[in-house]
CSV table of C-alpha atoms in Angstrom, one decimal:
chain,number,residue,atom,x,y,z
I,1,MET,CA,-7.3,7.8,15.2
I,2,GLY,CA,-7.8,9.8,12.1
I,3,THR,CA,-5.2,9.2,9.4
I,4,PRO,CA,-3.2,12.2,8.3
I,5,ALA,CA,-3.1,13.2,4.7
I,6,GLY,CA,-0.6,11.2,2.7
I,7,THR,CA,-0.9,7.9,4.5
I,8,ASP,CA,-2.0,6.1,1.4
I,9,ALA,CA,-0.1,8.4,-0.9
I,10,GLU,CA,-0.1,6.1,-4.0
I,11,PHE,CA,-3.8,6.8,-4.4
I,12,GLN,CA,-3.9,10.4,-3.3
I,13,SER,CA,-0.7,11.8,-4.7
I,14,ARG,CA,-1.2,14.1,-7.7
I,15,ASN,CA,-4.9,13.5,-7.6
I,16,VAL,CA,-4.6,10.0,-9.0
I,17,HIS,CA,-7.9,8.2,-8.1
I,18,PRO,CA,-8.5,5.2,-10.3
I,19,VAL,CA,-12.2,4.9,-11.0
I,20,PRO,CA,-13.6,1.5,-10.0
I,21,THR,CA,-16.2,-0.2,-12.1
I,22,PRO,CA,-19.7,1.0,-11.3
I,23,ALA,CA,-21.6,-0.5,-8.4
I,24,PRO,CA,-23.9,-3.3,-9.4
I,25,ALA,CA,-27.6,-3.2,-9.0
I,26,VAL,CA,-28.8,-3.8,-5.5
I,27,ALA,CA,-28.8,-7.5,-4.8
I,28,GLN,CA,-31.4,-9.4,-2.9
I,29,GLY,CA,-31.0,-9.1,0.9
I,30,ARG,CA,-30.5,-6.1,3.1
I,31,THR,CA,-28.1,-3.3,2.4
I,32,ALA,CA,-24.7,-3.8,4.1
I,33,ARG,CA,-24.4,-1.7,7.3
I,34,VAL,CA,-20.9,-0.2,7.4
I,35,ALA,CA,-18.9,1.7,10.0
I,36,LEU,CA,-15.8,3.7,9.1
I,37,VAL,CA,-13.0,4.2,11.7
I,38,GLY,CA,-10.8,7.1,10.6
I,39,VAL,CA,-12.4,9.8,8.4
I,40,HIS,CA,-9.4,12.0,7.6
I,41,GLY,CA,-6.4,11.3,5.4
I,42,PHE,CA,-7.2,8.2,3.3
I,43,GLY,CA,-10.4,8.0,5.3
I,44,THR,CA,-11.7,10.7,3.0
I,45,HIS,CA,-11.3,8.3,0.1
I,46,HIS,CA,-13.5,5.8,1.9
I,47,LEU,CA,-16.1,8.5,2.6
I,48,ARG,CA,-16.3,9.3,-1.1
I,49,ASN,CA,-16.5,5.7,-2.1
I,50,LEU,CA,-19.1,4.9,0.5
I,51,GLU,CA,-21.2,7.8,-0.7
I,52,ARG,CA,-21.1,6.3,-4.2
I,53,LEU,CA,-22.0,2.9,-2.9
I,54,GLN,CA,-24.8,4.3,-0.7
I,55,ALA,CA,-26.3,6.1,-3.6
I,56,ALA,CA,-26.4,2.8,-5.5
I,57,GLY,CA,-28.2,1.2,-2.5
I,58,ALA,CA,-25.3,-1.2,-1.8
I,59,VAL,CA,-24.3,0.1,1.6
I,60,GLU,CA,-25.5,2.3,4.5
I,61,LEU,CA,-22.9,4.2,6.4
I,62,VAL,CA,-24.2,3.7,9.9
I,63,ALA,CA,-21.5,5.3,12.0
I,64,VAL,CA,-17.9,6.7,12.0
I,65,ALA,CA,-15.3,7.0,14.7
I,66,ASP,CA,-12.5,9.5,14.9
I,67,PRO,CA,-11.2,11.8,17.7
I,68,GLN,CA,-11.2,14.6,15.2
I,69,PRO,CA,-14.7,15.4,14.1
I,70,PRO,CA,-15.5,14.9,10.4
I,71,ALA,CA,-15.8,17.9,8.1
I,72,PRO,CA,-19.3,19.4,8.0
I,73,GLY,CA,-21.4,17.8,5.3
I,74,SER,CA,-19.0,14.9,4.7
I,75,LEU,CA,-21.4,12.3,6.2
I,76,PRO,CA,-24.9,11.3,5.6
I,77,ALA,CA,-27.3,12.9,8.1
I,78,THR,CA,-28.2,9.5,9.5
I,79,ALA,CA,-24.6,8.5,10.3
I,80,ALA,CA,-23.6,8.6,14.0
I,81,VAL,CA,-20.3,10.1,15.1
I,82,PHE,CA,-18.1,8.7,17.9
I,83,PRO,CA,-14.7,9.6,19.2
I,84,GLY,CA,-13.4,6.0,19.1
I,85,LEU,CA,-14.2,2.4,18.0
I,86,THR,CA,-15.1,1.3,21.6
I,87,GLN,CA,-17.9,3.9,21.8
I,88,LEU,CA,-19.1,3.1,18.2
I,89,LEU,CA,-19.4,-0.6,18.9
I,90,ALA,CA,-21.2,0.0,22.2
I,91,ALA,CA,-23.9,2.0,20.4
I,92,SER,CA,-24.0,0.3,16.9
I,93,ALA,CA,-25.7,-3.1,16.4
I,94,ASP,CA,-25.8,-5.4,13.5
I,95,LEU,CA,-22.8,-4.0,11.6
I,96,ASP,CA,-21.8,-6.0,8.5
I,97,VAL,CA,-18.5,-4.3,7.7
I,98,ILE,CA,-16.0,-2.3,9.7
I,99,ILE,CA,-13.5,-0.3,7.7
I,100,VAL,CA,-10.3,0.7,9.5
I,101,ALA,CA,-8.3,3.6,7.9
I,102,THR,CA,-6.1,4.8,10.8
I,103,PRO,CA,-2.4,5.2,11.6
I,104,ILE,CA,-0.3,2.0,11.1
I,105,GLN,CA,0.4,1.4,14.8
I,106,THR,CA,-3.4,1.3,15.6
I,107,HIS,CA,-4.2,-1.3,13.0
I,108,ALA,CA,-3.6,-4.3,15.3
I,109,PRO,CA,-5.7,-3.3,18.3
I,110,LEU,CA,-8.5,-1.9,16.1
I,111,GLY,CA,-8.5,-4.9,13.8
I,112,LEU,CA,-8.7,-7.3,16.8
I,113,ALA,CA,-11.6,-5.3,18.3
I,114,ALA,CA,-13.4,-5.4,15.0
I,115,LEU,CA,-12.9,-9.2,14.7
I,116,ALA,CA,-14.5,-9.6,18.1
I,117,THR,CA,-17.8,-8.5,16.6
I,118,ALA,CA,-20.0,-10.2,13.9
I,119,ALA,CA,-18.8,-7.8,11.2
I,120,ASP,CA,-16.3,-8.5,8.5
I,121,LEU,CA,-13.2,-6.2,8.4
I,122,TYR,CA,-11.6,-4.0,5.7
I,123,LEU,CA,-8.2,-3.0,7.0
I,124,GLU,CA,-6.0,-0.5,5.3
I,125,LYS,CA,-2.4,-1.3,4.3
I,126,PRO,CA,0.0,-2.2,5.7
I,127,PRO,CA,-2.1,-4.7,7.6
I,128,VAL,CA,-0.1,-4.3,10.9
I,129,ALA,CA,3.3,-3.2,12.0
I,130,SER,CA,4.9,-6.5,12.9
I,131,LEU,CA,4.8,-10.2,12.0
I,132,ALA,CA,3.7,-11.1,15.5
I,133,ASP,CA,0.7,-8.8,15.2
I,134,PHE,CA,-0.1,-10.3,11.8
I,135,ASN,CA,-0.1,-13.8,13.2
I,136,ALA,CA,-2.3,-12.6,16.0
I,137,LEU,CA,-4.7,-11.1,13.6
I,138,CYS,CA,-4.8,-14.2,11.4
I,139,LYS,CA,-5.6,-16.3,14.5
I,140,ALA,CA,-8.4,-13.9,15.5
I,141,ALA,CA,-9.9,-14.0,12.0
I,142,GLN,CA,-9.8,-17.8,11.9
I,143,LYS,CA,-11.4,-18.1,15.4
I,144,SER,CA,-14.1,-15.6,14.6
I,145,GLY,CA,-14.8,-16.9,11.1
I,146,ARG,CA,-14.9,-13.3,9.8
I,147,SER,CA,-13.5,-12.2,6.5
I,148,VAL,CA,-10.7,-9.7,6.3
I,149,GLN,CA,-9.9,-7.6,3.2
I,150,ILE,CA,-6.5,-5.7,3.2
I,151,GLY,CA,-6.5,-2.3,1.4
I,152,PHE,CA,-4.0,-2.9,-1.4
I,153,GLN,CA,-6.2,-1.2,-4.0
I,154,SER,CA,-3.9,-1.9,-6.9
I,155,LEU,CA,-4.7,-5.6,-6.6
I,156,GLY,CA,-8.1,-4.9,-7.9
I,157,SER,CA,-6.8,-4.0,-11.3
I,158,HIS,CA,-8.0,-6.1,-14.2
I,159,ALA,CA,-4.5,-5.7,-15.6
I,160,LEU,CA,-3.3,-8.4,-13.2
I,161,ALA,CA,-5.3,-11.1,-15.0
I,162,ALA,CA,-4.1,-9.8,-18.3
I,163,ILE,CA,-0.5,-10.0,-17.1
I,164,GLU,CA,-1.0,-13.6,-15.9
I,165,GLU,CA,-2.3,-14.5,-19.4
I,166,LEU,CA,0.6,-12.6,-21.0
I,167,VAL,CA,3.2,-14.6,-19.1
I,168,ALA,CA,1.5,-17.9,-19.7
I,169,SER,CA,1.3,-17.2,-23.4
I,170,GLY,CA,5.1,-16.9,-23.7
I,171,ALA,CA,4.7,-13.5,-25.4
I,172,ILE,CA,7.7,-12.1,-23.5
I,173,GLY,CA,9.5,-15.4,-23.3
I,174,THR,CA,10.6,-16.9,-20.0
I,175,LEU,CA,10.0,-14.7,-17.0
I,176,GLU,CA,13.4,-14.0,-15.6
I,177,GLY,CA,12.7,-11.4,-12.9
I,178,ILE,CA,10.3,-8.7,-11.7
I,179,SER,CA,11.1,-5.2,-10.4
I,180,ALA,CA,9.3,-2.3,-8.8
I,181,THR,CA,10.4,1.3,-9.3
I,182,GLY,CA,9.1,4.2,-7.2
I,183,ARG,CA,10.4,7.7,-7.7
I,184,TRP,CA,8.6,10.3,-5.6
I,185,VAL,CA,9.1,13.6,-3.9
I,186,ARG,CA,8.1,14.3,-0.3
I,187,ASP,CA,9.0,17.5,1.5
I,188,ARG,CA,9.7,18.3,5.1
I,189,ALA,CA,6.0,19.0,5.7
I,190,TYR,CA,5.3,15.4,4.9
I,191,TYR,CA,7.2,14.3,7.9
I,192,LYS,CA,5.7,16.9,10.1
I,193,ARG,CA,2.1,16.0,9.3
I,194,SER,CA,1.8,13.6,12.3
I,195,ARG,CA,3.6,12.3,15.3
I,196,TRP,CA,4.2,8.9,13.8
I,197,ALA,CA,5.4,10.0,10.3
I,198,GLY,CA,8.8,8.5,9.5
I,199,LYS,CA,9.1,6.6,12.8
I,200,ARG,CA,10.1,3.0,13.3
I,201,SER,CA,8.4,3.0,16.7
I,202,ILE,CA,6.7,5.3,19.2
I,203,ASP,CA,7.0,4.6,22.9
I,204,GLY,CA,8.0,1.1,22.2
I,205,VAL,CA,5.1,0.5,19.8
I,206,ASP,CA,6.1,-0.5,16.2
I,207,VAL,CA,5.2,1.9,13.4
I,208,VAL,CA,7.6,1.0,10.6
I,209,ASP,CA,6.7,4.0,8.4
I,210,GLY,CA,9.3,3.6,5.7
I,211,VAL,CA,9.2,4.1,2.0
I,212,ALA,CA,8.5,0.4,1.2
I,213,THR,CA,5.9,-0.1,4.0
I,214,ASN,CA,3.7,2.9,3.6
I,215,PRO,CA,4.0,5.5,0.8
I,216,LEU,CA,5.2,3.0,-1.9
I,217,ALA,CA,3.8,-0.2,-0.2
I,218,HIS,CA,1.6,-0.8,-3.3
I,219,ALA,CA,4.8,-1.1,-5.4
I,220,VAL,CA,6.0,-4.0,-3.2
I,221,ALA,CA,2.5,-5.7,-2.9
I,222,THR,CA,1.8,-5.4,-6.6
I,223,ALA,CA,5.2,-6.9,-7.6
I,224,LEU,CA,4.7,-9.7,-5.1
I,225,ARG,CA,1.3,-10.5,-6.5
I,226,ILE,CA,2.5,-10.6,-10.1
I,227,ALA,CA,5.4,-12.9,-9.0
I,228,GLY,CA,2.8,-15.3,-7.5
I,229,ALA,CA,4.0,-14.6,-3.9
I,230,ARG,CA,1.0,-14.2,-1.7
I,231,THR,CA,1.5,-16.1,1.5
I,232,MET,CA,4.6,-16.5,3.7
I,233,ALA,CA,5.2,-19.9,2.2
I,234,ASP,CA,5.7,-18.2,-1.2
I,235,VAL,CA,8.8,-16.3,-0.1
I,236,ALA,CA,12.2,-17.9,0.2
I,237,SER,CA,14.3,-14.8,1.3
I,238,VAL,CA,14.1,-11.0,1.8
I,239,GLU,CA,17.2,-8.7,1.8
I,240,THR,CA,17.1,-5.1,2.7
I,241,ASP,CA,19.4,-2.1,1.9
I,242,LEU,CA,18.0,0.9,3.7
I,243,TYR,CA,19.0,4.6,3.6
I,244,ARG,CA,17.6,8.0,4.6
I,245,ALA,CA,18.3,11.5,3.4
I,246,ASN,CA,15.7,13.1,5.6
I,247,ASP,CA,16.0,13.6,9.4
I,248,ILE,CA,13.8,10.6,10.2
I,249,GLU,CA,14.1,7.2,11.9
I,250,SER,CA,12.9,5.1,8.9
I,251,ASP,CA,14.1,4.6,5.4
I,252,ASP,CA,13.2,6.9,2.5
I,253,THR,CA,15.5,5.4,-0.1
I,254,SER,CA,15.8,1.6,-0.3
I,255,VAL,CA,16.3,-1.6,-2.2
I,256,ILE,CA,14.3,-4.6,-1.1
I,257,ARG,CA,15.4,-7.8,-2.8
I,258,ILE,CA,13.0,-10.8,-2.6
I,259,ARG,CA,13.4,-14.3,-3.9
I,260,THR,CA,10.2,-16.3,-4.3
I,261,ALA,CA,9.9,-20.0,-3.3
I,262,ALA,CA,9.9,-20.6,-7.1
I,263,GLY,CA,13.3,-18.9,-7.4
I,264,LEU,CA,12.1,-15.7,-9.1
I,265,PRO,CA,14.0,-12.5,-8.1
I,266,VAL,CA,11.8,-9.5,-7.2
I,267,THR,CA,13.7,-6.3,-6.6
I,268,CYS,CA,12.0,-3.1,-5.4
I,269,ALA,CA,14.0,0.1,-5.7
I,270,LEU,CA,12.2,3.0,-4.1
I,271,THR,CA,12.7,6.6,-3.0
I,272,ILE,CA,10.8,9.6,-2.0
I,273,CYS,CA,14.0,11.7,-2.6
I,274,ALA,CA,13.7,11.9,-6.4
I,275,THR,CA,14.2,14.9,-8.6
I,276,GLU,CA,10.5,14.8,-9.6
I,277,SER,CA,7.6,12.5,-8.9
I,278,VAL,CA,6.9,9.8,-11.5
I,279,GLU,CA,4.1,7.3,-11.4
I,280,PRO,CA,5.5,4.1,-10.0
I,281,TYR,CA,5.6,0.9,-12.0
I,282,VAL,CA,6.3,-2.8,-12.0
I,283,THR,CA,8.5,-4.3,-14.7
I,284,LEU,CA,8.3,-7.9,-15.9
I,285,GLN,CA,11.7,-8.9,-17.4
I,286,GLY,CA,11.3,-11.7,-20.0
I,287,SER,CA,13.8,-13.4,-22.2
I,288,GLU,CA,11.9,-12.2,-25.3
I,289,GLY,CA,10.6,-8.8,-24.1
I,290,GLN,CA,9.2,-6.9,-21.2
I,291,ALA,CA,5.9,-5.6,-19.7
I,292,VAL,CA,5.6,-2.5,-17.6
I,293,PHE,CA,2.6,-2.0,-15.4
I,294,HIS,CA,1.9,1.5,-14.1
I,295,TYR,CA,-0.4,0.3,-11.3
I,296,THR,CA,-1.8,3.7,-10.2
I,297,GLU,CA,-3.1,4.2,-13.7
I,298,ASP,CA,-3.9,0.5,-14.5
I,299,ARG,CA,-1.8,0.9,-17.6
I,300,LEU,CA,0.1,-2.0,-19.2
I,301,THR,CA,2.8,-1.6,-21.8
I,302,VAL,CA,4.2,-4.6,-23.5
I,303,THR,CA,7.4,-4.5,-25.7
I,304,THR,CA,8.6,-7.4,-27.8
I,305,ALA,CA,10.5,-7.8,-31.1
I,306,ALA,CA,7.1,-7.4,-32.8
I,307,GLY,CA,6.6,-3.9,-31.4
I,308,GLN,CA,4.9,-2.2,-28.5
I,309,SER,CA,1.3,-2.2,-27.3
I,310,GLU,CA,-0.4,-0.4,-24.5
I,311,GLN,CA,-3.7,-0.9,-22.8
I,312,VAL,CA,-5.6,0.7,-19.8
I,313,PHE,CA,-7.7,-1.6,-17.7
I,314,GLY,CA,-10.6,-1.2,-15.3
I,315,ARG,CA,-10.5,-2.0,-11.6
I,316,ASP,CA,-12.7,-3.7,-9.0
I,317,ASP,CA,-13.3,-1.7,-5.8
I,318,LEU,CA,-12.2,-3.6,-2.7
I,319,THR,CA,-15.1,-2.5,-0.5
I,320,GLU,CA,-17.5,-3.6,-3.2
I,321,ASN,CA,-15.7,-6.9,-3.5
I,322,LEU,CA,-15.9,-7.5,0.3
I,323,ILE,CA,-19.7,-6.9,0.2
I,324,ALA,CA,-20.0,-9.2,-2.8
I,325,HIS,CA,-18.0,-11.8,-0.8
I,326,ARG,CA,-20.5,-11.5,2.1
I,327,ARG,CA,-23.5,-11.7,-0.3
I,328,ASP,CA,-22.6,-14.5,-2.6
I,329,GLY,CA,-19.2,-15.9,-1.8
I,330,THR,CA,-17.3,-13.9,-4.5
I,331,GLY,CA,-13.5,-14.5,-3.8
I,332,LEU,CA,-11.7,-11.7,-1.9
I,333,ILE,CA,-9.2,-9.8,-4.0
I,334,SER,CA,-6.9,-9.0,-1.1
I,335,PRO,CA,-7.6,-11.5,1.8
I,336,LEU,CA,-5.6,-11.3,5.0
I,337,LEU,CA,-3.5,-14.4,4.4
I,338,ASP,CA,-2.4,-13.2,1.0
I,339,SER,CA,-0.7,-10.3,2.7
I,340,GLY,CA,1.7,-12.8,4.3
I,341,ALA,CA,4.4,-12.3,1.7
I,342,PHE,CA,4.2,-8.5,2.1
I,343,MET,CA,4.4,-8.9,5.9
I,344,LEU,CA,7.7,-10.9,5.6
I,345,VAL,CA,9.1,-7.8,3.7
I,346,LEU,CA,7.8,-5.5,6.4
I,347,GLU,CA,9.2,-7.7,9.2
I,348,ALA,CA,12.6,-7.7,7.4
I,349,ILE,CA,12.6,-3.9,7.3
I,350,ARG,CA,11.4,-3.7,10.9
I,351,THR,CA,14.2,-5.9,12.2
I,352,ALA,CA,16.9,-4.6,10.0
I,353,PRO,CA,19.7,-2.2,11.3
I,354,LEU,CA,18.8,1.5,11.3
I,355,PRO,CA,18.8,3.0,7.8
I,356,ALA,CA,22.2,4.5,7.0
I,357,LEU,CA,22.3,8.3,6.7
I,358,ILE,CA,23.2,9.4,3.2
I,359,GLY,CA,26.1,11.9,3.4
I,360,SER,CA,25.1,15.6,2.9
I,361,GLU,CA,27.5,15.9,0.0
I,362,TYR,CA,25.2,13.5,-1.9
I,363,VAL,CA,21.9,15.2,-1.0
I,364,LYS,CA,20.6,18.4,-2.6
I,365,TRP,CA,17.8,20.3,-1.0
I,366,VAL,CA,15.3,22.0,-3.3
I,367,GLY,CA,12.9,24.6,-2.1
I,368,GLU,CA,12.6,26.5,1.2
I,369,GLY,CA,11.3,25.8,4.7
I,370,ASP,CA,8.8,23.0,5.1
I,371,ALA,CA,8.3,22.9,1.3
I,372,ALA,CA,12.0,21.9,0.8
I,373,HIS,CA,12.6,18.3,-0.3
I,374,ALA,CA,15.7,16.2,-0.4
I,375,VAL,CA,17.1,14.9,-3.7
I,376,VAL,CA,19.7,12.1,-3.6
I,377,VAL,CA,22.2,13.0,-6.3
I,378,GLY,CA,21.9,10.5,-9.2
I,379,ILE,CA,19.1,8.5,-7.6
I,380,GLU,CA,17.2,8.0,-10.9
I,381,ASP,CA,20.2,6.2,-12.4
I,382,ALA,CA,20.8,4.3,-9.2
I,383,LEU,CA,17.2,3.0,-9.2
I,384,ASP,CA,17.4,1.9,-12.8
I,385,ARG,CA,20.7,0.0,-12.3
I,386,ALA,CA,19.3,-1.7,-9.2
I,387,THR,CA,16.2,-3.0,-10.9
I,388,GLN,CA,18.0,-4.0,-14.1
I,389,GLN,CA,20.7,-5.9,-12.3
I,390,HIS,CA,18.7,-7.0,-9.3
I,391,ALA,CA,21.4,-5.4,-7.1
I,392,THR,CA,21.4,-3.4,-3.9
I,393,PHE,CA,22.8,0.1,-3.7
I,394,LYS,CA,25.7,-1.3,-1.8
I,395,GLU,CA,26.5,-3.9,-4.4
I,396,LEU,CA,26.4,-1.2,-7.1
I,397,GLY,CA,29.2,0.6,-5.2
I,398,LEU,CA,27.4,3.9,-4.9
I,399,PRO,CA,29.5,6.4,-3.0
I,400,TRP,CA,26.7,7.1,-0.4
I,401,ALA,CA,26.1,3.4,0.2
I,402,PRO,CA,28.8,2.4,2.8
């Protein structure tokens, strides 16, 4: 049940941990009683955040569940430890929030179990591994009346409101398209860290651990949010162009082309087979300029004929936001239904043909042993061309895209 390191790589890679705004003073009413399912991998981020919130008096970490015991000293002395959620729920009463930070294929059953309680749910991204599971989770949430926050941390950035104002002002002219670019490096060890890494399914259970659905999922989710595509009704079409350089089932180098219901093209060109890792970014292409949002850094750069400006924004913490939602009705930043657009992308990837293997003559291996990583020759130029032209690798006529 514990999440291996790298599961939410966009907020662990290269020690990039955006600092949320400080926790507010303790509000009237009791402290929120929280349980955490999955204490390893990205679960360690939640442990640190809960420690911060507990010190501020906003939460009490009542219990954790993980088949692998937590590291000594990583929990408050009063927190109970259980091997699984079933045991935790049997022994823990009056929970307010359950946080699930576990492998993708466990999200659906654990999320449904959490929604059968009186607690609200914080579910890490991606929400689940299929559209059918997403619909089941939505029905369960509606029936229970519980709130569900999905862990797309980048959506808490204050830059998103600034971007909305920027577009509305006409500063970059008419918005003509949005793109997301992700250029990362992942070595062989990354795919050996767990049984499910790089898999489309395990024993008939969907996993869908591809570049767009896990390591660079925030690139897709952030681009969709900026494009105004939240629910399934906001998406008109999704096209996939999937490839792999590594010996895996899923894609590691892909273009996902989305058209919103409003007709706006959103093109995500992503790889974990780059020459070097670069912070991912979303580009707004306007008729009179452009804006580039480096979402892991909350940094927005705007370029027009008048010049260039740059600003770094703060960020709201999603756990804190969920607690505020429970306390006083504050709107959720990343509610379950607003992941509908992302889930259509995931479903298109899940049901697409197997990713095409990139020929060995177009892949260079750098390093030795498990530290070796694949580099697709010319991938940086290919990503730039794909996003600028809103074209797939196949449409660009790349020699390794059959």
